[in-house]
Tab-separated table of C-alpha atoms and ligand atoms in Angstrom:
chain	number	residue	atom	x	y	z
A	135	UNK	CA	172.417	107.585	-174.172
A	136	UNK	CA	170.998	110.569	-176.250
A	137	UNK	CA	167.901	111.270	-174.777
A	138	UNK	CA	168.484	114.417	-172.579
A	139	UNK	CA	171.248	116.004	-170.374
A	140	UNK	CA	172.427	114.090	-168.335
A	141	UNK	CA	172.525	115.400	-164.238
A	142	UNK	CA	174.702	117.931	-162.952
A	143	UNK	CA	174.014	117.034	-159.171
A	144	UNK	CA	175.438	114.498	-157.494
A	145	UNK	CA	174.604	113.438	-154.075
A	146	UNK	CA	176.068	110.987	-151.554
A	147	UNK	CA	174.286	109.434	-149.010
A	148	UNK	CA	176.112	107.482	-146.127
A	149	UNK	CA	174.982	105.414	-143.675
A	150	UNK	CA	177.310	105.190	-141.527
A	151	UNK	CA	178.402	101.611	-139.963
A	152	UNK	CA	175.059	100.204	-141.855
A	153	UNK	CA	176.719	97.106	-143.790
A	154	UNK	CA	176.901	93.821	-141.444
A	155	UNK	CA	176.968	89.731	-141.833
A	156	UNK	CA	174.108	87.780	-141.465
A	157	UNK	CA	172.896	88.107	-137.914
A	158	UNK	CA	171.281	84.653	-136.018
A	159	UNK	CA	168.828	87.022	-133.966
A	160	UNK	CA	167.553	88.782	-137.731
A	161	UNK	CA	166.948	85.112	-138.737
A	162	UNK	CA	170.352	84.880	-140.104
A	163	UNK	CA	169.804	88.375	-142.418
A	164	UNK	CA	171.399	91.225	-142.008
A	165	UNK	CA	170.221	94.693	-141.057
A	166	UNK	CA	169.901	95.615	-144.690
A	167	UNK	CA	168.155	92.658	-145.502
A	168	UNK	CA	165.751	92.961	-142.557
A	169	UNK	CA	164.854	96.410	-142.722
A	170	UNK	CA	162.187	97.740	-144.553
A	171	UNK	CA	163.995	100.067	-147.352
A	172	UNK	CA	161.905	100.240	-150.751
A	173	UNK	CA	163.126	103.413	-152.539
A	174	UNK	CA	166.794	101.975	-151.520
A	175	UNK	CA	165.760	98.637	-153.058
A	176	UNK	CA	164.097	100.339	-155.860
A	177	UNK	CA	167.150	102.713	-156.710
A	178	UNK	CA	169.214	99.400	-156.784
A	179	UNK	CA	166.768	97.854	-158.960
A	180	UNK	CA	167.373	100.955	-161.683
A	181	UNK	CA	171.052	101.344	-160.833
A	182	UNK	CA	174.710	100.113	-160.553
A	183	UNK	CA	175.189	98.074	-157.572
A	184	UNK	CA	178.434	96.629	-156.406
A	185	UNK	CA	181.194	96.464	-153.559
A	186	UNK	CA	183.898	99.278	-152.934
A	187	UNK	CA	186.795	98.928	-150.886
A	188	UNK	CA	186.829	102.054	-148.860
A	189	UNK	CA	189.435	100.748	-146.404
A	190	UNK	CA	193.082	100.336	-147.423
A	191	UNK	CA	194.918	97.687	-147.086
A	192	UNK	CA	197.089	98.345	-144.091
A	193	UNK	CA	194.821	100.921	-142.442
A	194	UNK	CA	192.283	100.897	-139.242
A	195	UNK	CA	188.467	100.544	-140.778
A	196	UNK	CA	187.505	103.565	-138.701
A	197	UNK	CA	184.907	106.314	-140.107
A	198	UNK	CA	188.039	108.838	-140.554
A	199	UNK	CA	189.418	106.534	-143.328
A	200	UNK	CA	186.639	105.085	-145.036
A	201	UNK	CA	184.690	108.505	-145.231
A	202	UNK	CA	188.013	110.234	-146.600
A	203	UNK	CA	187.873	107.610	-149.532
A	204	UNK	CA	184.431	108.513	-150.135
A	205	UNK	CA	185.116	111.606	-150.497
A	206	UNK	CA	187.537	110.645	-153.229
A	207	UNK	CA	190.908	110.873	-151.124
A	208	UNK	CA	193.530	108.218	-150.963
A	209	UNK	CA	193.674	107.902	-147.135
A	210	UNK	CA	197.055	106.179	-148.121
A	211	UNK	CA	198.325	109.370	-148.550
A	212	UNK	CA	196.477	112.060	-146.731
A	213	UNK	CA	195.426	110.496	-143.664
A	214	UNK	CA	197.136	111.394	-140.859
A	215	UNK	CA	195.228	110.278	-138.011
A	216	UNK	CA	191.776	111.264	-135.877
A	217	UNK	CA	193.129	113.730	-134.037
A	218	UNK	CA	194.480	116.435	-136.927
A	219	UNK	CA	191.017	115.467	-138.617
A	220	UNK	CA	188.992	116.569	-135.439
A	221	UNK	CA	191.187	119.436	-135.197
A	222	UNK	CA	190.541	120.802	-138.718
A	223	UNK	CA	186.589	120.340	-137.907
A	224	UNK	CA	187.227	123.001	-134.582
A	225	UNK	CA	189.594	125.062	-136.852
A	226	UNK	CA	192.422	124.839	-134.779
A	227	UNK	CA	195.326	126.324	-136.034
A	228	UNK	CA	198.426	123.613	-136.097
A	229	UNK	CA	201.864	124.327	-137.379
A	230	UNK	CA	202.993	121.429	-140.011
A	231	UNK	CA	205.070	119.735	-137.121
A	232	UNK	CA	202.848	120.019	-134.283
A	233	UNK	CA	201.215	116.819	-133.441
A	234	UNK	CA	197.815	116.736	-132.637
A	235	UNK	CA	195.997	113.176	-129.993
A	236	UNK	CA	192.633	113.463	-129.725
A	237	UNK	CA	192.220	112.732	-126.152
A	238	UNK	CA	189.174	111.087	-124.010
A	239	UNK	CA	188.121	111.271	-120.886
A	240	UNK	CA	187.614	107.560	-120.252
A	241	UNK	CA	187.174	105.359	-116.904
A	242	UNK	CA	189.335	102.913	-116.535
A	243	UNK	CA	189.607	100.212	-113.381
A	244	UNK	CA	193.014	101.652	-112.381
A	245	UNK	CA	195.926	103.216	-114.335
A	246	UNK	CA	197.931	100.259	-113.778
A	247	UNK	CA	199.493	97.558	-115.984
A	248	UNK	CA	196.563	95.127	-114.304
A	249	UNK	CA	193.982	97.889	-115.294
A	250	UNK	CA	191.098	97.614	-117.506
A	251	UNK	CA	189.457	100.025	-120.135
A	252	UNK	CA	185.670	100.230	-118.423
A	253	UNK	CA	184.421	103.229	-120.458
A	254	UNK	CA	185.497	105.274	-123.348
A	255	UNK	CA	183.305	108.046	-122.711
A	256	UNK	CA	182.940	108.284	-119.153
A	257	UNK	CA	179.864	107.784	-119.002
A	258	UNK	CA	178.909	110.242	-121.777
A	259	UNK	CA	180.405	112.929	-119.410
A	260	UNK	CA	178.108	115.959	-119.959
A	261	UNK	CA	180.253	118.766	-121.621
A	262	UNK	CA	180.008	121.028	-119.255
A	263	UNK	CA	181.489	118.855	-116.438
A	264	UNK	CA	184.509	117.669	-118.552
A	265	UNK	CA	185.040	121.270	-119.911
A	266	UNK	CA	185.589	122.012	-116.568
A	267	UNK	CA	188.082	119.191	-115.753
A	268	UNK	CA	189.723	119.213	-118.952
A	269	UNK	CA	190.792	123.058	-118.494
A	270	UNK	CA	192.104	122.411	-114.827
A	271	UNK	CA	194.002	119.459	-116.457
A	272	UNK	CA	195.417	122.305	-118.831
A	273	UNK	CA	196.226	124.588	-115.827
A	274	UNK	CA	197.582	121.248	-113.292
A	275	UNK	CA	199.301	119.202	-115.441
A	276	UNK	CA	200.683	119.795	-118.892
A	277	UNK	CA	203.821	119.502	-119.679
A	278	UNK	CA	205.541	122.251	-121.590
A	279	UNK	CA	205.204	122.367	-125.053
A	280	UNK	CA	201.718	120.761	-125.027
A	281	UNK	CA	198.009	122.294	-125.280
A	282	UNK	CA	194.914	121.048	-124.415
A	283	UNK	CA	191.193	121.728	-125.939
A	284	UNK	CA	187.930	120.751	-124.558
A	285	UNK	CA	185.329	119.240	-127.063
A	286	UNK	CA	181.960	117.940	-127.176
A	287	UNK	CA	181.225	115.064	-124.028
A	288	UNK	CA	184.294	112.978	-123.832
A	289	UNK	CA	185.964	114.287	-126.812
A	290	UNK	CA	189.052	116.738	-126.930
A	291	UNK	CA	192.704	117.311	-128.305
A	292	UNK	CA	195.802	117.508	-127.254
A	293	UNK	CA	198.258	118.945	-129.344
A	294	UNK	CA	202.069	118.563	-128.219
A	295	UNK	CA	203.483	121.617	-130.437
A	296	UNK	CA	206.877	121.119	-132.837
A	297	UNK	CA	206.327	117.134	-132.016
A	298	UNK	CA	206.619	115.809	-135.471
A	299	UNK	CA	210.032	114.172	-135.514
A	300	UNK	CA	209.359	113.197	-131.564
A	301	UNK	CA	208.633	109.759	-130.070
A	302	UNK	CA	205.110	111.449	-129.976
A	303	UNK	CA	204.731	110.431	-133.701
A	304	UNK	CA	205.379	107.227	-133.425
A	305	UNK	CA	203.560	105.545	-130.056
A	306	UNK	CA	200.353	103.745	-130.893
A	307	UNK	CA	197.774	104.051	-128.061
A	308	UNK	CA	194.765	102.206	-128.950
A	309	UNK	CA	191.265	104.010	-129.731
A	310	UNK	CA	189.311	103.006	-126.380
A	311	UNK	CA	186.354	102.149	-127.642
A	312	UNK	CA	187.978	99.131	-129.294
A	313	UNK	CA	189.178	97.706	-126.013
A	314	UNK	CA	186.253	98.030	-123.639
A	315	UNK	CA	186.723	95.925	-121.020
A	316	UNK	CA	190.722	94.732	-121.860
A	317	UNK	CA	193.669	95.277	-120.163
A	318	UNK	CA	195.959	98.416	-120.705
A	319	UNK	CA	199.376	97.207	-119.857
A	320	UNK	CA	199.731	97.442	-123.673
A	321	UNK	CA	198.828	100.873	-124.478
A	322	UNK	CA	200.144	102.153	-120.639
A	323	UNK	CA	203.843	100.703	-122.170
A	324	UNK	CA	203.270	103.431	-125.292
A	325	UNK	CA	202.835	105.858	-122.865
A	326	UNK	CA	205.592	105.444	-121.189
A	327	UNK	CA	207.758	105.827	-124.400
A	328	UNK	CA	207.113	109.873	-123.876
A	329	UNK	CA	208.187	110.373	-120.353
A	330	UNK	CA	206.270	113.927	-120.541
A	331	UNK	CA	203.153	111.708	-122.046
A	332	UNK	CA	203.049	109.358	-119.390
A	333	UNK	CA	203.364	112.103	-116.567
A	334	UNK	CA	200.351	113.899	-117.810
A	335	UNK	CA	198.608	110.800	-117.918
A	336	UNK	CA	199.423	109.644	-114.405
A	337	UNK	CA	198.966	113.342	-112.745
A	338	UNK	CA	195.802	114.174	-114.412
A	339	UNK	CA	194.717	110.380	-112.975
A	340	UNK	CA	195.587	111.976	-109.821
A	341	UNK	CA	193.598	114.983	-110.097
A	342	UNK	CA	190.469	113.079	-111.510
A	343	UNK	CA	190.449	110.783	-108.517
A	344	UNK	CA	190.263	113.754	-106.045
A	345	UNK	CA	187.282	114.838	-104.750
A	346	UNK	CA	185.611	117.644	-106.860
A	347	UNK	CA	185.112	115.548	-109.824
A	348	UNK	CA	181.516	114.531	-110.190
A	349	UNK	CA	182.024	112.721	-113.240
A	350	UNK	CA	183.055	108.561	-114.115
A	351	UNK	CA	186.025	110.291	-115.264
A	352	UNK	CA	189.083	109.129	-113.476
A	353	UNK	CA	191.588	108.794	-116.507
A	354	UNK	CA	192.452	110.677	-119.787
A	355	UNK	CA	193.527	108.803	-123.102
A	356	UNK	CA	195.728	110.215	-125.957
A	357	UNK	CA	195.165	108.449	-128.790
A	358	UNK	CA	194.936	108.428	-132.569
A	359	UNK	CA	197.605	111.163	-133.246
A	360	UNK	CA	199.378	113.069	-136.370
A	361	UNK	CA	200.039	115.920	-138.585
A	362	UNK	CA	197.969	118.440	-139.357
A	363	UNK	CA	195.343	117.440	-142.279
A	364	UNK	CA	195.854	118.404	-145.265
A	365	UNK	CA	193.934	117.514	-148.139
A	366	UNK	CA	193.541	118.987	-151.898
A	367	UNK	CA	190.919	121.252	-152.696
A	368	UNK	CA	187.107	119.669	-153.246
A	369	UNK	CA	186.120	121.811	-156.163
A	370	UNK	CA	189.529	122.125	-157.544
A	371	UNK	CA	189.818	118.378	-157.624
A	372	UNK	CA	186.993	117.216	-158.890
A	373	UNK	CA	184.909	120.553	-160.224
A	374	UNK	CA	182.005	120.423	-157.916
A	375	UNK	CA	181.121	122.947	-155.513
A	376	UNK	CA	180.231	120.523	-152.453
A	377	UNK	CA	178.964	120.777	-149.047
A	378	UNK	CA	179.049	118.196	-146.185
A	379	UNK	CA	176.310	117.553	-143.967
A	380	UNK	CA	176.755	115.389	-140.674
A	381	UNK	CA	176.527	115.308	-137.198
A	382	UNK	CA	179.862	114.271	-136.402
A	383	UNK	CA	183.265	116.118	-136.435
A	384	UNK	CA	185.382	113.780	-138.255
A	385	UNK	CA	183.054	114.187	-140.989
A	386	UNK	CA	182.926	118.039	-140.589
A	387	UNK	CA	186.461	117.831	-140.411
A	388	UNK	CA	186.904	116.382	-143.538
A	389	UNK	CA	184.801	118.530	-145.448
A	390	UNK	CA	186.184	121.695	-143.943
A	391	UNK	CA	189.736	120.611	-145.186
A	392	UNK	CA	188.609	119.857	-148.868
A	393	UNK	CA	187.285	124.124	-148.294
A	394	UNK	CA	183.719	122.191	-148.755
A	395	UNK	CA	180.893	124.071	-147.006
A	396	UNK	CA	179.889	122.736	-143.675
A	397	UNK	CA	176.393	122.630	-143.071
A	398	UNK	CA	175.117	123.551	-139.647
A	399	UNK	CA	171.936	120.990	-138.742
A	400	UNK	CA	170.336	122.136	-135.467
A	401	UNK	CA	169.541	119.122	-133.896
A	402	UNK	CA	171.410	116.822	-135.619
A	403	UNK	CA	173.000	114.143	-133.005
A	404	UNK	CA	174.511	111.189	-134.340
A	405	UNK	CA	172.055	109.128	-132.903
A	406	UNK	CA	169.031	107.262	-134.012
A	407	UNK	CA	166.614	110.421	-132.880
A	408	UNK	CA	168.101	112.922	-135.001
A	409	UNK	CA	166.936	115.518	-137.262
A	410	UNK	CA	167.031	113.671	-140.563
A	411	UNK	CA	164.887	116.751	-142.173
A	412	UNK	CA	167.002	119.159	-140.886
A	413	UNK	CA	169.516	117.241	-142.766
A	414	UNK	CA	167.270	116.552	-145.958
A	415	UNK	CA	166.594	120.711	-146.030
A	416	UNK	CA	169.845	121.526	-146.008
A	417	UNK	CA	171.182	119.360	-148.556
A	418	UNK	CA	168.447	120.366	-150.680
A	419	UNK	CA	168.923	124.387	-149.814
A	420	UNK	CA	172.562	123.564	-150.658
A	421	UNK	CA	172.016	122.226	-154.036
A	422	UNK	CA	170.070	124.911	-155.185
A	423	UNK	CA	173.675	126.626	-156.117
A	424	UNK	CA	176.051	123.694	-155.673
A	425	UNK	CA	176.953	120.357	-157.458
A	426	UNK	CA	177.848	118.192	-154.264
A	427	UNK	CA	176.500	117.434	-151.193
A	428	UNK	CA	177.622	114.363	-148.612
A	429	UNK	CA	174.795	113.574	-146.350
A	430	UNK	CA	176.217	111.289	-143.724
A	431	UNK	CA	173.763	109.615	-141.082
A	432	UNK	CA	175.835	108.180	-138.186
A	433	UNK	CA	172.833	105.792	-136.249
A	434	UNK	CA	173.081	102.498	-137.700
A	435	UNK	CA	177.005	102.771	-136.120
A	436	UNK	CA	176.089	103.852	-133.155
A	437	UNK	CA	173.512	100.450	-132.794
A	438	UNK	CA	176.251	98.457	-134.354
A	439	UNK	CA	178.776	99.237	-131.645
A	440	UNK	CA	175.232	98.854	-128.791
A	441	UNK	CA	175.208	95.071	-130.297
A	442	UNK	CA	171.435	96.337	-130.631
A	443	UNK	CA	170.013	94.409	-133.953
A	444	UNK	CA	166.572	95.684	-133.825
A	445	UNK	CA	167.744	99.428	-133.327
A	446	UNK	CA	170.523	98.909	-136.244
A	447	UNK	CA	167.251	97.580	-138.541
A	448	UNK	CA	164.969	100.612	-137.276
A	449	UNK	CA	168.598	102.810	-138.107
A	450	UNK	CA	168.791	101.586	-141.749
A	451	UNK	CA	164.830	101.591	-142.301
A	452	UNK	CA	164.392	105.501	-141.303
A	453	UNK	CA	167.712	106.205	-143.174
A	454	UNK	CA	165.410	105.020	-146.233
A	455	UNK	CA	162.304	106.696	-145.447
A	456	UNK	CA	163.197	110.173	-144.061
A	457	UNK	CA	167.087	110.869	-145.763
A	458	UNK	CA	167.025	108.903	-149.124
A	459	UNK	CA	162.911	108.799	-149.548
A	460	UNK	CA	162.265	112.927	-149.273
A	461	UNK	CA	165.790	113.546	-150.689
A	462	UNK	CA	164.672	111.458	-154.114
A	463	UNK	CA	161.223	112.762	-154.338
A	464	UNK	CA	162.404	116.792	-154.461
A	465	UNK	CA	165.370	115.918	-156.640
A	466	UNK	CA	163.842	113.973	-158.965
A	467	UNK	CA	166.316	113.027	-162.104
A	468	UNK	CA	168.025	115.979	-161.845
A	469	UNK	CA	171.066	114.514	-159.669
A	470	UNK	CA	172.630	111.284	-159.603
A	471	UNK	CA	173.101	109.394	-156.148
A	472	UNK	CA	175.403	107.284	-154.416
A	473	UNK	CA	174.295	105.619	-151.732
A	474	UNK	CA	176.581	103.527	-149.556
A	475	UNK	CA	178.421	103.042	-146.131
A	476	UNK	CA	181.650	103.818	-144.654
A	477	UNK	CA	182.627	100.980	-143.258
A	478	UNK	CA	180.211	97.613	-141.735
A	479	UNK	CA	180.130	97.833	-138.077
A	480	UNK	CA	179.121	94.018	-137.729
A	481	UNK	CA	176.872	93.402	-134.866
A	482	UNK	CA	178.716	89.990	-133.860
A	483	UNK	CA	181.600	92.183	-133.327
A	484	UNK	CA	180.594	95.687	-132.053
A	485	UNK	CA	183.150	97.221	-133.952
A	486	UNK	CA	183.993	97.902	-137.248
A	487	UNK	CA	185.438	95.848	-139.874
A	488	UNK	CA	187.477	96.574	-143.043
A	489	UNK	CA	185.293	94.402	-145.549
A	490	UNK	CA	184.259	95.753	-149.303
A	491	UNK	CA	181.088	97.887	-148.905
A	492	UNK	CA	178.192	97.708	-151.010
A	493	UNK	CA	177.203	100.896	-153.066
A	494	UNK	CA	174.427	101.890	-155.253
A	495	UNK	CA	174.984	104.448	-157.677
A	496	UNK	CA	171.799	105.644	-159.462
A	497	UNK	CA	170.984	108.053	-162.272
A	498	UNK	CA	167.998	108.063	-165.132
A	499	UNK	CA	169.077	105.967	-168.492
A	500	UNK	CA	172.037	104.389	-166.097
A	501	UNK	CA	171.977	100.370	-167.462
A	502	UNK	CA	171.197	98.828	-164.119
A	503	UNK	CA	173.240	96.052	-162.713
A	504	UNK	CA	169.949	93.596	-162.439
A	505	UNK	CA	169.497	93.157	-158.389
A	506	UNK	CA	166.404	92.746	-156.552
A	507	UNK	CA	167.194	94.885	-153.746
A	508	UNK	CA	170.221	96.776	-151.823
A	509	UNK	CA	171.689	94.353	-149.824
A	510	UNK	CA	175.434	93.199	-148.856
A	511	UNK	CA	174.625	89.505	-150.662
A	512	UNK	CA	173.244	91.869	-153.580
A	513	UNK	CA	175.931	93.930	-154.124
A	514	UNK	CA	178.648	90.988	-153.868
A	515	UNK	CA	176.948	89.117	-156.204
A	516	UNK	CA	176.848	92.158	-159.252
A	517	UNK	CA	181.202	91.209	-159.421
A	518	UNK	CA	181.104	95.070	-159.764
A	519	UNK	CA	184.369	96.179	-156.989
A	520	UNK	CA	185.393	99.351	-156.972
A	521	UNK	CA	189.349	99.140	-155.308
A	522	UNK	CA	190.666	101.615	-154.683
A	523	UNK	CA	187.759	103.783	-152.496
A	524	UNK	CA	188.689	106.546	-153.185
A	525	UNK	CA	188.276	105.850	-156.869
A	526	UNK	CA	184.425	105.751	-156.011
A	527	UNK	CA	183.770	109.472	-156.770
A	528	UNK	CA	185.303	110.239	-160.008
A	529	UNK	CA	183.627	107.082	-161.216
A	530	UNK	CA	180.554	108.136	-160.288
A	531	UNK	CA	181.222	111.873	-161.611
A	532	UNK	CA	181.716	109.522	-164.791
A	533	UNK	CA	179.122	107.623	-164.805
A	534	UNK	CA	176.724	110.424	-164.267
A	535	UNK	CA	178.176	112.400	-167.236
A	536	UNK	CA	177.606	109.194	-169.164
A	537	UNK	CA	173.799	109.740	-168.414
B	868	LIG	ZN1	181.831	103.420	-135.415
């Protein structure tokens, strides 16, 4: 097509978790089907609408893989595990054989092989209480050779340092919030592989039982652990400038180890009352200059793991109206979008699952695909699959050139 330039811009938006199956209490649609989304449906109307496999064969469906492939990584060979990705959103500094768990504070019904998992966030522990406990855990009961580093509510790290050819590489502790309310005999036996591990574990059970702990903590959980992340240079790669903006760390982490820009949203919580203009305003501040931005809006997830269907709808519907709606209208034809999400967090399941996700890619004089709207049943039905994920981005890059 001849007509004018084509866009420079391109712009990812990500709903994270938002893809599902048909749900019996939504009438047997789905979230994206039930929700009220007309510039998404319209953009699919215009544009290219398919599936894209952003989970490899092989590998977990968590947000840490399938937002890595969006971002136009192989996860096959890059990722490493939740923990290093956390780590590179603090900026920790890791040697290349350190090995890095990100650790919760969890509740569990006793540390014991007849124990259940009750809570993988104890409670949403307030961050100043498990601050607290997690550096007196530092002081109490690390072995030598290992570091610990408070996060945000139940979330911190623990590296064990020159690990890398240890037992510590290999165990595989499952993430709690896959096994609320099962038995950890399993996991507890992975433990015990690294006899300093499994200490830790069982003395700072002890000290979270005592007295001065006000929290539901009474357990910590290693989990998810590797290598430092690397990953290749963002602009280098693919010759945007880009900039991530999200309210998660896995996401920030990612962005900050491409050397994209991380952009700060005040307000921004990962949760269906966040500050999508924040968000919109500093996407759109960032594109003034750069080529890239990744807007990634974690609520739909967060109702998809609740089991709530009428929140997940409400997620996907203000996703529409106050990310993609306000985003479109100021940029106009002057970028090209991709809209899609990580992974489905089905609601039957309440956790996530590794199935093709559906994708719109939209730019002016692109020859649409011929849907009536952005849905899962939609985007199956085009026969468009992008497989590998990760090949998602430099497709689009291509497409948009081809505008
Ligand atoms: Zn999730």
């Amino acid at each position: 097509m001849s007509f004018s330039t084509p866009p420079t811009k391109l712009v990812f938006l990500i709903a994270d978790g938002m893809g599902d199956w048909p749900v019996e209490a939504l009438g047997g649609q789905t979230p994206m089907e039930a929700a009220a989304t007309p510039v998404m449906d319209r953009l699919a109307r215009e544009g290219l609408v398919g599936l894209c496999r952003t989970v490899p064969e092989g590998l977990a469906p968590g947000s840490d893989v399938a937002n890595m492939s969006l971002l136009g990584f192989d996860p096959g060979s890059h990722h490493t595990g939740r923990g290093p990705i956390e780590a590179a959103a603090m900026g920790l500094a890791l040697a290349p054989d350190d090995v890095v768990f990100r650790l919760n504070t969890v509740t569990v019904s006793g540390l014991a092989d007849d124990g259940l998992m009750r809570d993988y966030s104890a409670g949403h522990i307030a961050t100043d209480v498990s601050t607290r406990l997690v550096e007196r855990l530092g002081r109490e009961c690390l072995p030598e050779g290992y570091a610990l580093f408070p996060g945000v509510q139940y979330r911190h790290l623990l590296v064990a340092r020159g690990a890398a050819g240890r037992e510590e590489a290999h165990i595989a502790v499952r993430p709690p919030h896959d096994i609320t309310d099962q038995g950890i005999a399993a996991d507890l036996a992975e433990f015990r592989r690294v006899p300093a591990l499994w200490d830790f574990v069982r003395k700072a059970a002890a000290v979270l039982s005592g007295p001065d702990n006000p929290s539901k903590a009474n357990a910590v959980w290693p989990w998810g652990q590797g290598r430092a992340l690397t990953l290749p240079d963002f602009a280098a790669t693919f010759g945007l400038r880009g900039a991530v903006v999200s309210a998660v760390d896995l996401v920030k982490g990612l962005g900050r180890a491409a050397g994209m820009a991380v952009l700060d949203v005040p307000g921004a919580t990962g949760l269906l009352e966040t500050n999508y203009e924040g968000k919109v305003a500093a996407a759109l501040e960032f594109l003034k200059d750069g080529d890239f931005v990744f807007v990634h809006v974690e609520a739909p997830d967060e109702c998809g793991h609740g089991g709530d269907a009428a929140g997940k709808t409400e997620a996907v519907a203000r996703f529409d109206a106050r990310i993609v709606a306000p985003l479109v209208a100021a940029l106009g034809d002057t970028a090209a979008l991709v809209i899609a999400c990580d992974h489905l967090t089905p609601l039957a399941i309440r956790t996530h699952a590794a199935d093709p996700v559906p994708f719109l890619f939209w730019a002016r004089g692109v020859t649409p695909s011929g849907v009536a709207a952005f849905t899962e049943r939609e985007a199956a039905a085009t026969g468009l699959a992008v497989a590998p994920g990760h090949a998602l981005l430099p497709r689009a890059i291509d497409w948009m050139r081809q505008g």
